[in-house]
mmCIF file of the C-alpha atoms, coordinates in Angstrom:
data_MODEL
# 
_entry.id   MODEL 
# 
loop_
_atom_site.group_PDB 
_atom_site.id 
_atom_site.type_symbol 
_atom_site.label_atom_id 
_atom_site.label_alt_id 
_atom_site.label_comp_id 
_atom_site.label_asym_id 
_atom_site.label_entity_id 
_atom_site.label_seq_id 
_atom_site.pdbx_PDB_ins_code 
_atom_site.Cartn_x 
_atom_site.Cartn_y 
_atom_site.Cartn_z 
_atom_site.occupancy 
_atom_site.B_iso_or_equiv 
_atom_site.pdbx_formal_charge 
_atom_site.auth_seq_id 
_atom_site.auth_comp_id 
_atom_site.auth_asym_id 
_atom_site.auth_atom_id 
_atom_site.pdbx_PDB_model_num 
ATOM 1   C CA . MET A 1 1   ? 0.000   0.000  0.000   1.00 0.00 ? 1   MET A CA 1 
ATOM 2   C CA . GLN A 1 2   ? 2.850   2.344  0.796   1.00 0.00 ? 2   GLN A CA 1 
ATOM 3   C CA . LYS A 1 3   ? 4.498   1.700  -2.607  1.00 0.00 ? 3   LYS A CA 1 
ATOM 4   C CA . PHE A 1 4   ? 1.190   2.419  -4.300  1.00 0.00 ? 4   PHE A CA 1 
ATOM 5   C CA . PHE A 1 5   ? 0.833   5.681  -2.384  1.00 0.00 ? 5   PHE A CA 1 
ATOM 6   C CA . LEU A 1 6   ? 4.410   6.737  -3.304  1.00 0.00 ? 6   LEU A CA 1 
ATOM 7   C CA . LYS A 1 7   ? 3.792   5.933  -6.992  1.00 0.00 ? 7   LYS A CA 1 
ATOM 8   C CA . LEU A 1 8   ? 0.522   7.875  -6.893  1.00 0.00 ? 8   LEU A CA 1 
ATOM 9   C CA . MET A 1 9   ? 2.231   10.825 -5.211  1.00 0.00 ? 9   MET A CA 1 
ATOM 10  C CA . ALA A 1 10  ? 5.074   10.760 -7.777  1.00 0.00 ? 10  ALA A CA 1 
ATOM 11  C CA . LEU A 1 11  ? 2.529   10.682 -10.609 1.00 0.00 ? 11  LEU A CA 1 
ATOM 12  C CA . PHE A 1 12  ? 0.660   13.611 -9.072  1.00 0.00 ? 12  PHE A CA 1 
ATOM 13  C CA . VAL A 1 13  ? 3.837   15.705 -8.700  1.00 0.00 ? 13  VAL A CA 1 
ATOM 14  C CA . LEU A 1 14  ? 4.832   14.879 -12.282 1.00 0.00 ? 14  LEU A CA 1 
ATOM 15  C CA . SER A 1 15  ? 1.399   15.870 -13.658 1.00 0.00 ? 15  SER A CA 1 
ATOM 16  C CA . VAL A 1 16  ? 1.367   19.133 -11.690 1.00 0.00 ? 16  VAL A CA 1 
ATOM 17  C CA . SER A 1 17  ? 4.843   20.097 -12.904 1.00 0.00 ? 17  SER A CA 1 
ATOM 18  C CA . LEU A 1 18  ? 3.970   19.256 -16.519 1.00 0.00 ? 18  LEU A CA 1 
ATOM 19  C CA . SER A 1 19  ? 0.725   21.234 -16.416 1.00 0.00 ? 19  SER A CA 1 
ATOM 20  C CA . ALA A 1 20  ? 2.497   24.216 -14.831 1.00 0.00 ? 20  ALA A CA 1 
ATOM 21  C CA . ALA A 1 21  ? 5.079   24.161 -17.602 1.00 0.00 ? 21  ALA A CA 1 
ATOM 22  C CA . MET A 1 22  ? 2.318   24.155 -20.227 1.00 0.00 ? 22  MET A CA 1 
ATOM 23  C CA . CYS A 1 23  ? 0.785   27.394 -18.879 1.00 0.00 ? 23  CYS A CA 1 
ATOM 24  C CA . THR A 1 24  ? 3.849   29.400 -19.893 1.00 0.00 ? 24  THR A CA 1 
ATOM 25  C CA . LYS A 1 25  ? 3.635   28.497 -23.573 1.00 0.00 ? 25  LYS A CA 1 
ATOM 26  C CA . VAL A 1 26  ? 2.413   31.162 -26.010 1.00 0.00 ? 26  VAL A CA 1 
ATOM 27  C CA . VAL A 1 27  ? -0.934  30.094 -27.422 1.00 0.00 ? 27  VAL A CA 1 
ATOM 28  C CA . THR A 1 28  ? -2.223  33.203 -29.195 1.00 0.00 ? 28  THR A CA 1 
ATOM 29  C CA . TYR A 1 29  ? -0.981  36.579 -30.400 1.00 0.00 ? 29  TYR A CA 1 
ATOM 30  C CA . ALA A 1 30  ? -2.741  39.947 -30.397 1.00 0.00 ? 30  ALA A CA 1 
ATOM 31  C CA . LYS A 1 31  ? -3.677  41.374 -33.776 1.00 0.00 ? 31  LYS A CA 1 
ATOM 32  C CA . ASP A 1 32  ? -3.547  44.985 -34.927 1.00 0.00 ? 32  ASP A CA 1 
ATOM 33  C CA . HIS A 1 33  ? -6.856  46.672 -35.662 1.00 0.00 ? 33  HIS A CA 1 
ATOM 34  C CA . ARG A 1 34  ? -7.263  50.174 -37.077 1.00 0.00 ? 34  ARG A CA 1 
ATOM 35  C CA . THR A 1 35  ? -10.124 52.304 -35.739 1.00 0.00 ? 35  THR A CA 1 
ATOM 36  C CA . GLU A 1 36  ? -11.996 55.036 -37.609 1.00 0.00 ? 36  GLU A CA 1 
ATOM 37  C CA . ALA A 1 37  ? -10.293 58.393 -38.105 1.00 0.00 ? 37  ALA A CA 1 
ATOM 38  C CA . ILE A 1 38  ? -11.474 61.888 -37.270 1.00 0.00 ? 38  ILE A CA 1 
ATOM 39  C CA . ALA A 1 39  ? -10.010 65.059 -38.776 1.00 0.00 ? 39  ALA A CA 1 
ATOM 40  C CA . HIS A 1 40  ? -9.714  68.829 -38.434 1.00 0.00 ? 40  HIS A CA 1 
ATOM 41  C CA . SER A 1 41  ? -8.668  71.345 -41.100 1.00 0.00 ? 41  SER A CA 1 
ATOM 42  C CA . TYR A 1 42  ? -6.210  74.202 -40.597 1.00 0.00 ? 42  TYR A CA 1 
ATOM 43  C CA . SER A 1 43  ? -5.134  77.246 -42.611 1.00 0.00 ? 43  SER A CA 1 
ATOM 44  C CA . THR A 1 44  ? -1.445  76.371 -42.809 1.00 0.00 ? 44  THR A CA 1 
ATOM 45  C CA . ASN A 1 45  ? 1.009   74.299 -44.823 1.00 0.00 ? 45  ASN A CA 1 
ATOM 46  C CA . ILE A 1 46  ? 2.036   70.661 -44.344 1.00 0.00 ? 46  ILE A CA 1 
ATOM 47  C CA . PRO A 1 47  ? 5.494   71.253 -42.766 1.00 0.00 ? 47  PRO A CA 1 
ATOM 48  C CA . ILE A 1 48  ? 4.010   73.481 -40.041 1.00 0.00 ? 48  ILE A CA 1 
ATOM 49  C CA . ALA A 1 49  ? 1.144   71.035 -39.465 1.00 0.00 ? 49  ALA A CA 1 
ATOM 50  C CA . MET A 1 50  ? 3.621   68.143 -39.136 1.00 0.00 ? 50  MET A CA 1 
ATOM 51  C CA . GLN A 1 51  ? 5.785   70.126 -36.706 1.00 0.00 ? 51  GLN A CA 1 
ATOM 52  C CA . GLN A 1 52  ? 2.838   71.241 -34.566 1.00 0.00 ? 52  GLN A CA 1 
ATOM 53  C CA . THR A 1 53  ? 1.407   67.706 -34.584 1.00 0.00 ? 53  THR A CA 1 
ATOM 54  C CA . GLN A 1 54  ? 4.645   66.427 -33.066 1.00 0.00 ? 54  GLN A CA 1 
ATOM 55  C CA . VAL A 1 55  ? 4.631   69.233 -30.473 1.00 0.00 ? 55  VAL A CA 1 
ATOM 56  C CA . ALA A 1 56  ? 1.000   68.465 -29.539 1.00 0.00 ? 56  ALA A CA 1 
ATOM 57  C CA . LEU A 1 57  ? 1.721   64.728 -29.197 1.00 0.00 ? 57  LEU A CA 1 
ATOM 58  C CA . LYS A 1 58  ? 4.776   65.350 -27.010 1.00 0.00 ? 58  LYS A CA 1 
ATOM 59  C CA . SER A 1 59  ? 2.824   67.797 -24.820 1.00 0.00 ? 59  SER A CA 1 
ATOM 60  C CA . LEU A 1 60  ? 0.290   65.038 -24.152 1.00 0.00 ? 60  LEU A CA 1 
ATOM 61  C CA . GLY A 1 61  ? 3.086   62.656 -23.104 1.00 0.00 ? 61  GLY A CA 1 
ATOM 62  C CA . TYR A 1 62  ? 3.216   60.540 -26.253 1.00 0.00 ? 62  TYR A CA 1 
ATOM 63  C CA . ASN A 1 63  ? 6.531   59.183 -27.485 1.00 0.00 ? 63  ASN A CA 1 
ATOM 64  C CA . VAL A 1 64  ? 6.847   59.918 -31.212 1.00 0.00 ? 64  VAL A CA 1 
ATOM 65  C CA . GLN A 1 65  ? 8.142   56.678 -32.749 1.00 0.00 ? 65  GLN A CA 1 
ATOM 66  C CA . GLY A 1 66  ? 8.139   57.521 -36.416 1.00 0.00 ? 66  GLY A CA 1 
ATOM 67  C CA . VAL A 1 67  ? 7.832   60.499 -38.732 1.00 0.00 ? 67  VAL A CA 1 
ATOM 68  C CA . ASP A 1 68  ? 7.379   59.640 -42.397 1.00 0.00 ? 68  ASP A CA 1 
ATOM 69  C CA . TRP A 1 69  ? 7.680   62.789 -44.517 1.00 0.00 ? 69  TRP A CA 1 
ATOM 70  C CA . SER A 1 70  ? 6.896   60.911 -47.736 1.00 0.00 ? 70  SER A CA 1 
ATOM 71  C CA . THR A 1 71  ? 3.385   60.037 -46.504 1.00 0.00 ? 71  THR A CA 1 
ATOM 72  C CA . ASN A 1 72  ? 3.120   62.917 -43.959 1.00 0.00 ? 72  ASN A CA 1 
ATOM 73  C CA . GLN A 1 73  ? 2.382   60.425 -41.191 1.00 0.00 ? 73  GLN A CA 1 
ATOM 74  C CA . ILE A 1 74  ? 3.393   60.491 -37.525 1.00 0.00 ? 74  ILE A CA 1 
ATOM 75  C CA . THR A 1 75  ? 3.165   57.382 -35.322 1.00 0.00 ? 75  THR A CA 1 
ATOM 76  C CA . THR A 1 76  ? 3.433   57.239 -31.527 1.00 0.00 ? 76  THR A CA 1 
ATOM 77  C CA . GLY A 1 77  ? 4.639   54.442 -29.294 1.00 0.00 ? 77  GLY A CA 1 
ATOM 78  C CA . TRP A 1 78  ? 2.299   51.890 -27.725 1.00 0.00 ? 78  TRP A CA 1 
ATOM 79  C CA . ARG A 1 79  ? 0.293   52.884 -24.639 1.00 0.00 ? 79  ARG A CA 1 
ATOM 80  C CA . PRO A 1 80  ? -2.152  50.896 -22.496 1.00 0.00 ? 80  PRO A CA 1 
ATOM 81  C CA . VAL A 1 81  ? -5.804  51.394 -23.375 1.00 0.00 ? 81  VAL A CA 1 
ATOM 82  C CA . THR A 1 82  ? -7.599  53.510 -20.774 1.00 0.00 ? 82  THR A CA 1 
ATOM 83  C CA . SER A 1 83  ? -10.899 52.523 -19.207 1.00 0.00 ? 83  SER A CA 1 
ATOM 84  C CA . ASP A 1 84  ? -12.894 54.915 -21.417 1.00 0.00 ? 84  ASP A CA 1 
ATOM 85  C CA . SER A 1 85  ? -10.931 55.033 -24.685 1.00 0.00 ? 85  SER A CA 1 
ATOM 86  C CA . HIS A 1 86  ? -11.832 51.780 -26.454 1.00 0.00 ? 86  HIS A CA 1 
ATOM 87  C CA . TYR A 1 87  ? -14.713 49.349 -26.234 1.00 0.00 ? 87  TYR A CA 1 
ATOM 88  C CA . MET A 1 88  ? -16.152 46.216 -27.785 1.00 0.00 ? 88  MET A CA 1 
ATOM 89  C CA . ASN A 1 89  ? -19.617 46.355 -29.279 1.00 0.00 ? 89  ASN A CA 1 
ATOM 90  C CA . LEU A 1 90  ? -21.313 43.490 -27.440 1.00 0.00 ? 90  LEU A CA 1 
ATOM 91  C CA . PHE A 1 91  ? -25.048 42.900 -27.907 1.00 0.00 ? 91  PHE A CA 1 
ATOM 92  C CA . ASN A 1 92  ? -25.427 46.451 -29.294 1.00 0.00 ? 92  ASN A CA 1 
ATOM 93  C CA . ARG A 1 93  ? -23.913 47.944 -26.138 1.00 0.00 ? 93  ARG A CA 1 
ATOM 94  C CA . ARG A 1 94  ? -20.469 49.331 -25.398 1.00 0.00 ? 94  ARG A CA 1 
ATOM 95  C CA . ASP A 1 95  ? -18.460 46.947 -23.225 1.00 0.00 ? 95  ASP A CA 1 
ATOM 96  C CA . TYR A 1 96  ? -15.449 48.810 -21.840 1.00 0.00 ? 96  TYR A CA 1 
ATOM 97  C CA . SER A 1 97  ? -14.316 45.870 -19.699 1.00 0.00 ? 97  SER A CA 1 
ATOM 98  C CA . ALA A 1 98  ? -13.203 43.962 -22.812 1.00 0.00 ? 98  ALA A CA 1 
ATOM 99  C CA . ASN A 1 99  ? -10.317 46.379 -23.380 1.00 0.00 ? 99  ASN A CA 1 
ATOM 100 C CA . SER A 1 100 ? -8.135  45.254 -20.454 1.00 0.00 ? 100 SER A CA 1 
ATOM 101 C CA . GLY A 1 101 ? -4.674  44.156 -21.485 1.00 0.00 ? 101 GLY A CA 1 
ATOM 102 C CA . SER A 1 102 ? -4.925  46.003 -24.800 1.00 0.00 ? 102 SER A CA 1 
ATOM 103 C CA . TYR A 1 103 ? -2.566  48.648 -26.169 1.00 0.00 ? 103 TYR A CA 1 
ATOM 104 C CA . TYR A 1 104 ? -2.964  51.439 -28.713 1.00 0.00 ? 104 TYR A CA 1 
ATOM 105 C CA . GLN A 1 105 ? -0.880  53.877 -30.695 1.00 0.00 ? 105 GLN A CA 1 
ATOM 106 C CA . LEU A 1 106 ? -1.967  57.139 -32.301 1.00 0.00 ? 106 LEU A CA 1 
ATOM 107 C CA . VAL A 1 107 ? -1.364  57.721 -35.997 1.00 0.00 ? 107 VAL A CA 1 
ATOM 108 C CA . ALA A 1 108 ? -1.741  61.262 -37.387 1.00 0.00 ? 108 ALA A CA 1 
ATOM 109 C CA . THR A 1 109 ? -1.713  62.043 -41.106 1.00 0.00 ? 109 THR A CA 1 
ATOM 110 C CA . CYS A 1 110 ? -1.475  65.486 -42.710 1.00 0.00 ? 110 CYS A CA 1 
ATOM 111 C CA . SER A 1 111 ? -2.915  66.021 -46.189 1.00 0.00 ? 111 SER A CA 1 
ATOM 112 C CA . GLN A 1 112 ? -3.435  68.996 -48.481 1.00 0.00 ? 112 GLN A CA 1 
ATOM 113 C CA . GLU A 1 113 ? -7.110  69.970 -48.937 1.00 0.00 ? 113 GLU A CA 1 
ATOM 114 C CA . SER A 1 114 ? -7.294  72.842 -51.473 1.00 0.00 ? 114 SER A CA 1 
ATOM 115 C CA . HIS A 1 115 ? -6.281  75.903 -49.383 1.00 0.00 ? 115 HIS A CA 1 
ATOM 116 C CA . LYS A 1 116 ? -6.123  74.091 -46.047 1.00 0.00 ? 116 LYS A CA 1 
ATOM 117 C CA . VAL A 1 117 ? -4.313  71.172 -44.467 1.00 0.00 ? 117 VAL A CA 1 
ATOM 118 C CA . GLY A 1 118 ? -6.324  68.336 -42.984 1.00 0.00 ? 118 GLY A CA 1 
ATOM 119 C CA . VAL A 1 119 ? -4.966  66.439 -39.986 1.00 0.00 ? 119 VAL A CA 1 
ATOM 120 C CA . SER A 1 120 ? -6.656  63.086 -39.416 1.00 0.00 ? 120 SER A CA 1 
ATOM 121 C CA . VAL A 1 121 ? -5.944  60.855 -36.455 1.00 0.00 ? 121 VAL A CA 1 
ATOM 122 C CA . TYR A 1 122 ? -6.844  57.256 -35.636 1.00 0.00 ? 122 TYR A CA 1 
ATOM 123 C CA . THR A 1 123 ? -5.655  54.553 -33.275 1.00 0.00 ? 123 THR A CA 1 
ATOM 124 C CA . VAL A 1 124 ? -4.179  51.151 -33.988 1.00 0.00 ? 124 VAL A CA 1 
ATOM 125 C CA . VAL A 1 125 ? -5.197  48.719 -31.247 1.00 0.00 ? 125 VAL A CA 1 
ATOM 126 C CA . LYS A 1 126 ? -3.468  45.466 -30.245 1.00 0.00 ? 126 LYS A CA 1 
ATOM 127 C CA . SER A 1 127 ? -5.926  43.234 -28.436 1.00 0.00 ? 127 SER A CA 1 
ATOM 128 C CA . LEU A 1 128 ? -6.536  39.559 -27.724 1.00 0.00 ? 128 LEU A CA 1 
ATOM 129 C CA . THR A 1 129 ? -10.259 40.085 -27.178 1.00 0.00 ? 129 THR A CA 1 
ATOM 130 C CA . GLY A 1 130 ? -11.110 41.081 -30.742 1.00 0.00 ? 130 GLY A CA 1 
ATOM 131 C CA . ASN A 1 131 ? -11.756 44.251 -32.689 1.00 0.00 ? 131 ASN A CA 1 
ATOM 132 C CA . LEU A 1 132 ? -12.116 47.174 -30.317 1.00 0.00 ? 132 LEU A CA 1 
ATOM 133 C CA . SER A 1 133 ? -13.769 50.407 -31.392 1.00 0.00 ? 133 SER A CA 1 
ATOM 134 C CA . SER A 1 134 ? -12.590 53.826 -30.294 1.00 0.00 ? 134 SER A CA 1 
ATOM 135 C CA . SER A 1 135 ? -14.791 56.113 -28.218 1.00 0.00 ? 135 SER A CA 1 
ATOM 136 C CA . MET A 1 136 ? -12.716 58.968 -29.742 1.00 0.00 ? 136 MET A CA 1 
ATOM 137 C CA . VAL A 1 137 ? -11.561 60.177 -26.303 1.00 0.00 ? 137 VAL A CA 1 
ATOM 138 C CA . VAL A 1 138 ? -7.832  60.161 -27.080 1.00 0.00 ? 138 VAL A CA 1 
ATOM 139 C CA . GLU A 1 139 ? -8.315  61.368 -30.668 1.00 0.00 ? 139 GLU A CA 1 
ATOM 140 C CA . LYS A 1 140 ? -10.454 64.352 -29.579 1.00 0.00 ? 140 LYS A CA 1 
ATOM 141 C CA . LYS A 1 141 ? -8.022  65.191 -26.788 1.00 0.00 ? 141 LYS A CA 1 
ATOM 142 C CA . PHE A 1 142 ? -5.160  65.239 -29.295 1.00 0.00 ? 142 PHE A CA 1 
ATOM 143 C CA . LEU A 1 143 ? -7.080  67.338 -31.857 1.00 0.00 ? 143 LEU A CA 1 
ATOM 144 C CA . GLY A 1 144 ? -8.115  69.773 -29.101 1.00 0.00 ? 144 GLY A CA 1 
ATOM 145 C CA . ARG A 1 145 ? -4.472  70.221 -28.133 1.00 0.00 ? 145 ARG A CA 1 
ATOM 146 C CA . LEU A 1 146 ? -3.477  70.576 -31.803 1.00 0.00 ? 146 LEU A CA 1 
ATOM 147 C CA . ASP A 1 147 ? -6.172  73.255 -32.203 1.00 0.00 ? 147 ASP A CA 1 
ATOM 148 C CA . ASP A 1 148 ? -4.457  75.213 -29.415 1.00 0.00 ? 148 ASP A CA 1 
ATOM 149 C CA . PHE A 1 149 ? -1.039  74.930 -31.088 1.00 0.00 ? 149 PHE A CA 1 
ATOM 150 C CA . MET A 1 150 ? -2.365  75.775 -34.563 1.00 0.00 ? 150 MET A CA 1 
ATOM 151 C CA . ARG A 1 151 ? -4.330  78.854 -33.458 1.00 0.00 ? 151 ARG A CA 1 
ATOM 152 C CA . SER A 1 152 ? -2.884  82.094 -34.726 1.00 0.00 ? 152 SER A CA 1 
ATOM 153 C CA . PRO A 1 153 ? -1.518  84.485 -32.078 1.00 0.00 ? 153 PRO A CA 1 
ATOM 154 C CA . GLN A 1 154 ? -3.561  87.260 -33.751 1.00 0.00 ? 154 GLN A CA 1 
ATOM 155 C CA . ILE A 1 155 ? -7.315  86.652 -33.660 1.00 0.00 ? 155 ILE A CA 1 
ATOM 156 C CA . GLU A 1 156 ? -10.349 88.847 -34.213 1.00 0.00 ? 156 GLU A CA 1 
ATOM 157 C CA . ILE A 1 157 ? -13.708 88.156 -32.601 1.00 0.00 ? 157 ILE A CA 1 
ATOM 158 C CA . THR A 1 158 ? -16.890 89.569 -34.140 1.00 0.00 ? 158 THR A CA 1 
ATOM 159 C CA . ASN A 1 159 ? -20.577 88.846 -33.911 1.00 0.00 ? 159 ASN A CA 1 
ATOM 160 C CA . VAL A 1 160 ? -20.037 86.326 -36.770 1.00 0.00 ? 160 VAL A CA 1 
ATOM 161 C CA . GLY A 1 161 ? -17.325 84.396 -34.959 1.00 0.00 ? 161 GLY A CA 1 
ATOM 162 C CA . LEU A 1 162 ? -13.579 84.099 -34.630 1.00 0.00 ? 162 LEU A CA 1 
ATOM 163 C CA . THR A 1 163 ? -11.216 84.858 -37.490 1.00 0.00 ? 163 THR A CA 1 
ATOM 164 C CA . GLU A 1 164 ? -7.468  84.518 -37.536 1.00 0.00 ? 164 GLU A CA 1 
ATOM 165 C CA . ARG A 1 165 ? -5.171  87.135 -39.021 1.00 0.00 ? 165 ARG A CA 1 
# 
């Protein structure tokens, strides 16, 4: 009986150690998913828009990873998704709990639009849970900051609105 108990105990220890070793194996990888973009237009040229976009990103604490002047695109480093920035559409409702463990990066693109420059921004999300949608919190925060940096120092306010000189 004692030999049987020792063999059973040895088998148990072996199975526990094998199952613990299996838990550290990579089973799945997160995939990149691009969210929808939003844009603002500015009365400026592309080099100034690119420069001010970088300044706005840095002022918000983003690490600028890449600047591609051939496509006028700026990419930030990866940051953890916040509790209100991305969600999964689950049963026609926003589920913000599905975004835990996910990361995003901001991508801003400047493009010429007749007499103005358009700056569009979107996020690329890495997530194991599936395709997350953006609630546009980080994109609007960035564009709001860019609006501040792109505003002319000389403005005129009338009953019609604000004009820049």
